[in-house]
PDB file of C-alpha atoms in Angstrom:
ATOM      1  CA  ILE A  24     -19.997  46.813 -34.537  1.00  0.00           C
ATOM      2  CA  VAL A  25     -22.019  49.741 -35.565  1.00  0.00           C
ATOM      3  CA  ASP A  26     -20.721  53.160 -36.186  1.00  0.00           C
ATOM      4  CA  ALA A  27     -23.777  54.861 -35.072  1.00  0.00           C
ATOM      5  CA  ALA A  28     -23.154  58.301 -37.125  1.00  0.00           C
ATOM      6  CA  LYS A  29     -22.987  56.587 -40.286  1.00  0.00           C
ATOM      7  CA  LEU A  30     -25.414  53.729 -39.482  1.00  0.00           C
ATOM      8  CA  GLU A  31     -23.166  51.209 -41.221  1.00  0.00           C
ATOM      9  CA  VAL A  32     -21.444  48.210 -39.937  1.00  0.00           C
ATOM     10  CA  VAL A  33     -17.760  48.693 -39.109  1.00  0.00           C
ATOM     11  CA  ALA A  34     -16.388  45.266 -37.848  1.00  0.00           C
ATOM     12  CA  GLU A  35     -17.585  41.855 -36.852  1.00  0.00           C
ATOM     13  CA  LEU A  36     -16.877  39.760 -33.679  1.00  0.00           C
ATOM     14  CA  PRO A  37     -16.731  36.120 -33.331  1.00  0.00           C
ATOM     15  CA  SER A  38     -20.211  34.801 -32.059  1.00  0.00           C
ATOM     16  CA  ARG A  39     -22.156  31.549 -31.442  1.00  0.00           C
ATOM     17  CA  PRO A  40     -25.279  30.331 -33.016  1.00  0.00           C
ATOM     18  CA  PHE A  41     -28.362  33.056 -32.613  1.00  0.00           C
ATOM     19  CA  ALA A  42     -26.368  35.714 -30.456  1.00  0.00           C
ATOM     20  CA  GLY A  43     -28.992  38.279 -29.264  1.00  0.00           C
ATOM     21  CA  ARG A  44     -28.846  41.242 -27.059  1.00  0.00           C
ATOM     22  CA  VAL A  45     -25.723  42.989 -26.346  1.00  0.00           C
ATOM     23  CA  GLU A  46     -25.017  44.730 -23.050  1.00  0.00           C
ATOM     24  CA  ILE A  47     -22.217  47.190 -22.420  1.00  0.00           C
ATOM     25  CA  GLY A  48     -20.543  48.308 -19.168  1.00  0.00           C
ATOM     26  CA  ALA A  49     -18.792  51.009 -17.949  1.00  0.00           C
ATOM     27  CA  ASN A  50     -15.961  48.822 -17.326  1.00  0.00           C
ATOM     28  CA  GLY A  51     -14.856  48.388 -20.866  1.00  0.00           C
ATOM     29  CA  ARG A  52     -16.724  44.771 -21.271  1.00  0.00           C
ATOM     30  CA  ALA A  53     -19.693  43.694 -23.250  1.00  0.00           C
ATOM     31  CA  VAL A  54     -21.679  40.803 -22.666  1.00  0.00           C
ATOM     32  CA  VAL A  55     -23.896  38.567 -25.617  1.00  0.00           C
ATOM     33  CA  PRO A  56     -25.960  35.405 -24.587  1.00  0.00           C
ATOM     34  CA  ASN A  57     -26.676  33.249 -27.596  1.00  0.00           C
ATOM     35  CA  GLY A  58     -29.706  30.757 -28.411  1.00  0.00           C
ATOM     36  CA  GLY A  59     -32.427  33.075 -28.859  1.00  0.00           C
ATOM     37  CA  SER A  60     -35.243  31.807 -30.634  1.00  0.00           C
ATOM     38  CA  GLY A  61     -33.665  31.769 -34.250  1.00  0.00           C
ATOM     39  CA  GLY A  62     -33.666  28.281 -34.755  1.00  0.00           C
ATOM     40  CA  PRO A  63     -32.716  24.466 -33.803  1.00  0.00           C
ATOM     41  CA  PRO A  64     -31.447  24.478 -29.862  1.00  0.00           C
ATOM     42  CA  VAL A  65     -27.787  25.179 -29.537  1.00  0.00           C
ATOM     43  CA  PRO A  66     -25.409  24.861 -26.771  1.00  0.00           C
ATOM     44  CA  GLN A  67     -26.013  28.364 -25.044  1.00  0.00           C
ATOM     45  CA  TYR A  68     -23.329  30.680 -23.663  1.00  0.00           C
ATOM     46  CA  LEU A  69     -22.605  33.868 -22.092  1.00  0.00           C
ATOM     47  CA  ARG A  70     -19.671  35.217 -23.788  1.00  0.00           C
ATOM     48  CA  MET A  71     -17.804  38.699 -22.337  1.00  0.00           C
ATOM     49  CA  PHE A  72     -15.818  40.664 -24.791  1.00  0.00           C
ATOM     50  CA  ASP A  73     -13.021  43.454 -24.322  1.00  0.00           C
ATOM     51  CA  VAL A  74     -14.725  46.343 -26.334  1.00  0.00           C
ATOM     52  CA  SER A  75     -11.690  48.354 -27.125  1.00  0.00           C
ATOM     53  CA  LYS A  76      -9.654  45.207 -28.042  1.00  0.00           C
ATOM     54  CA  ARG A  77     -12.708  43.682 -29.887  1.00  0.00           C
ATOM     55  CA  THR A  78     -11.569  40.114 -28.245  1.00  0.00           C
ATOM     56  CA  VAL A  79     -13.393  37.465 -26.251  1.00  0.00           C
ATOM     57  CA  VAL A  80     -12.062  37.506 -22.633  1.00  0.00           C
ATOM     58  CA  ALA A  81     -14.437  34.900 -20.976  1.00  0.00           C
ATOM     59  CA  GLU A  82     -17.267  32.718 -21.627  1.00  0.00           C
ATOM     60  CA  VAL A  83     -19.648  30.291 -19.441  1.00  0.00           C
ATOM     61  CA  PRO A  84     -22.257  27.984 -20.235  1.00  0.00           C
ATOM     62  CA  LEU A  85     -25.889  28.918 -19.512  1.00  0.00           C
ATOM     63  CA  HIS A  86     -27.307  25.191 -19.395  1.00  0.00           C
ATOM     64  CA  PRO A  87     -26.131  21.844 -19.688  1.00  0.00           C
ATOM     65  CA  THR A  88     -27.684  21.117 -22.772  1.00  0.00           C
ATOM     66  CA  PRO A  89     -28.691  22.744 -26.050  1.00  0.00           C
ATOM     67  CA  GLY A  90     -31.969  25.134 -25.722  1.00  0.00           C
ATOM     68  CA  ASP A  91     -33.574  28.252 -27.605  1.00  0.00           C
ATOM     69  CA  GLY A  92     -33.859  30.563 -24.868  1.00  0.00           C
ATOM     70  CA  ASN A  93     -33.956  33.922 -25.455  1.00  0.00           C
ATOM     71  CA  PHE A  94     -31.762  35.410 -22.370  1.00  0.00           C
ATOM     72  CA  GLY A  95     -32.132  38.910 -21.117  1.00  0.00           C
ATOM     73  CA  VAL A  96     -28.886  40.825 -20.051  1.00  0.00           C
ATOM     74  CA  LEU A  97     -28.228  43.843 -17.835  1.00  0.00           C
ATOM     75  CA  VAL A  98     -24.711  44.844 -16.695  1.00  0.00           C
ATOM     76  CA  HIS A  99     -24.874  47.357 -13.622  1.00  0.00           C
ATOM     77  CA  GLY A 100     -21.390  47.760 -11.874  1.00  0.00           C
ATOM     78  CA  ASN A 101     -19.564  44.800 -11.962  1.00  0.00           C
ATOM     79  CA  VAL A 102     -22.383  42.082 -12.479  1.00  0.00           C
ATOM     80  CA  VAL A 103     -24.574  40.780 -15.035  1.00  0.00           C
ATOM     81  CA  PHE A 104     -28.090  40.371 -14.535  1.00  0.00           C
ATOM     82  CA  VAL A 105     -29.216  37.316 -16.824  1.00  0.00           C
ATOM     83  CA  ALA A 106     -32.699  36.580 -17.021  1.00  0.00           C
ATOM     84  CA  ASP A 107     -33.431  32.951 -18.181  1.00  0.00           C
ATOM     85  CA  PRO A 108     -36.814  31.823 -19.518  1.00  0.00           C
ATOM     86  CA  GLU A 109     -36.078  28.137 -19.964  1.00  0.00           C
ATOM     87  CA  ASP A 110     -35.220  27.596 -16.474  1.00  0.00           C
ATOM     88  CA  HIS A 111     -37.524  30.714 -15.230  1.00  0.00           C
ATOM     89  CA  SER A 112     -34.667  32.187 -13.167  1.00  0.00           C
ATOM     90  CA  ILE A 113     -32.501  35.219 -12.819  1.00  0.00           C
ATOM     91  CA  ARG A 114     -28.933  34.967 -12.383  1.00  0.00           C
ATOM     92  CA  VAL A 115     -26.178  37.301 -11.026  1.00  0.00           C
ATOM     93  CA  PHE A 116     -22.609  36.781 -12.862  1.00  0.00           C
ATOM     94  CA  ASN A 117     -19.654  38.305 -11.466  1.00  0.00           C
ATOM     95  CA  MET A 118     -17.825  40.261 -14.197  1.00  0.00           C
ATOM     96  CA  ARG A 119     -14.266  40.439 -12.792  1.00  0.00           C
ATOM     97  CA  ASN A 120     -14.490  36.520 -12.441  1.00  0.00           C
ATOM     98  CA  LEU A 121     -17.118  35.049 -15.068  1.00  0.00           C
ATOM     99  CA  GLN A 122     -16.426  31.489 -14.451  1.00  0.00           C
ATOM    100  CA  GLU A 123     -17.614  32.339 -10.493  1.00  0.00           C
ATOM    101  CA  PRO A 124     -20.799  30.287 -10.397  1.00  0.00           C
ATOM    102  CA  PRO A 125     -23.709  33.099 -10.413  1.00  0.00           C
ATOM    103  CA  VAL A 126     -25.926  34.095  -7.561  1.00  0.00           C
ATOM    104  CA  VAL A 127     -29.690  32.981  -8.164  1.00  0.00           C
ATOM    105  CA  LEU A 128     -31.324  36.392  -7.785  1.00  0.00           C
ATOM    106  CA  ALA A 129     -34.902  34.425  -8.387  1.00  0.00           C
ATOM    107  CA  THR A 130     -36.354  31.585  -9.257  1.00  0.00           C
ATOM    108  CA  ALA A 131     -39.814  30.439 -10.164  1.00  0.00           C
ATOM    109  CA  HIS A 132     -40.441  33.558 -12.555  1.00  0.00           C
ATOM    110  CA  GLU A 133     -43.081  32.749 -15.124  1.00  0.00           C
ATOM    111  CA  SER A 134     -40.980  34.199 -18.193  1.00  0.00           C
ATOM    112  CA  PRO A 135     -38.108  36.778 -17.190  1.00  0.00           C
ATOM    113  CA  ASP A 136     -36.850  38.360 -20.223  1.00  0.00           C
ATOM    114  CA  GLY A 137     -35.964  41.950 -20.347  1.00  0.00           C
ATOM    115  CA  ILE A 138     -34.153  43.632 -17.682  1.00  0.00           C
ATOM    116  CA  ALA A 139     -34.028  46.859 -16.355  1.00  0.00           C
ATOM    117  CA  TRP A 140     -31.795  48.547 -13.169  1.00  0.00           C
ATOM    118  CA  SER A 141     -33.771  51.015 -10.885  1.00  0.00           C
ATOM    119  CA  PRO A 142     -32.198  52.342  -7.298  1.00  0.00           C
ATOM    120  CA  LEU A 143     -35.523  51.783  -5.743  1.00  0.00           C
ATOM    121  CA  ARG A 144     -36.971  48.422  -4.578  1.00  0.00           C
ATOM    122  CA  VAL A 145     -40.448  48.343  -4.956  1.00  0.00           C
ATOM    123  CA  GLY A 146     -40.997  44.411  -4.013  1.00  0.00           C
ATOM    124  CA  ILE A 147     -43.075  43.525  -7.290  1.00  0.00           C
ATOM    125  CA  LEU A 148     -41.141  40.119  -8.110  1.00  0.00           C
ATOM    126  CA  ASP A 149     -42.616  37.155  -6.124  1.00  0.00           C
ATOM    127  CA  THR A 150     -39.309  35.415  -5.480  1.00  0.00           C
ATOM    128  CA  GLY A 151     -41.041  32.098  -3.942  1.00  0.00           C
ATOM    129  CA  SER A 152     -38.864  31.149  -1.102  1.00  0.00           C
ATOM    130  CA  ASN A 153     -35.975  33.501  -2.275  1.00  0.00           C
TER     131      ASN A 153
END
């Protein structure tokens, strides 16, 4: 945890190996995937934290076998969009119940990574048969 005014680390949270991007939602939860391009393949998870309590509240595996993917994440409302370049998909997780199976938003995408939200539907993503 970084104090943005002082630009210094003020606390650390438990993470899985090679934890990468952090996305914080308005609901007081933060999500962190791990396994990104920092070393050997490792079990990959999506871990959710309670921001105020600084505790892990849920965790789900992202793959059945170890990997080294670099996941993109975006929190919007009570959902988490996870872009997975390893299986070429974008999945949507319910933050109220992270254990619930995710909805697959897109498959066969060449290499999804970073994600942004727009209220406009522009139709630029080729989702194959979805």
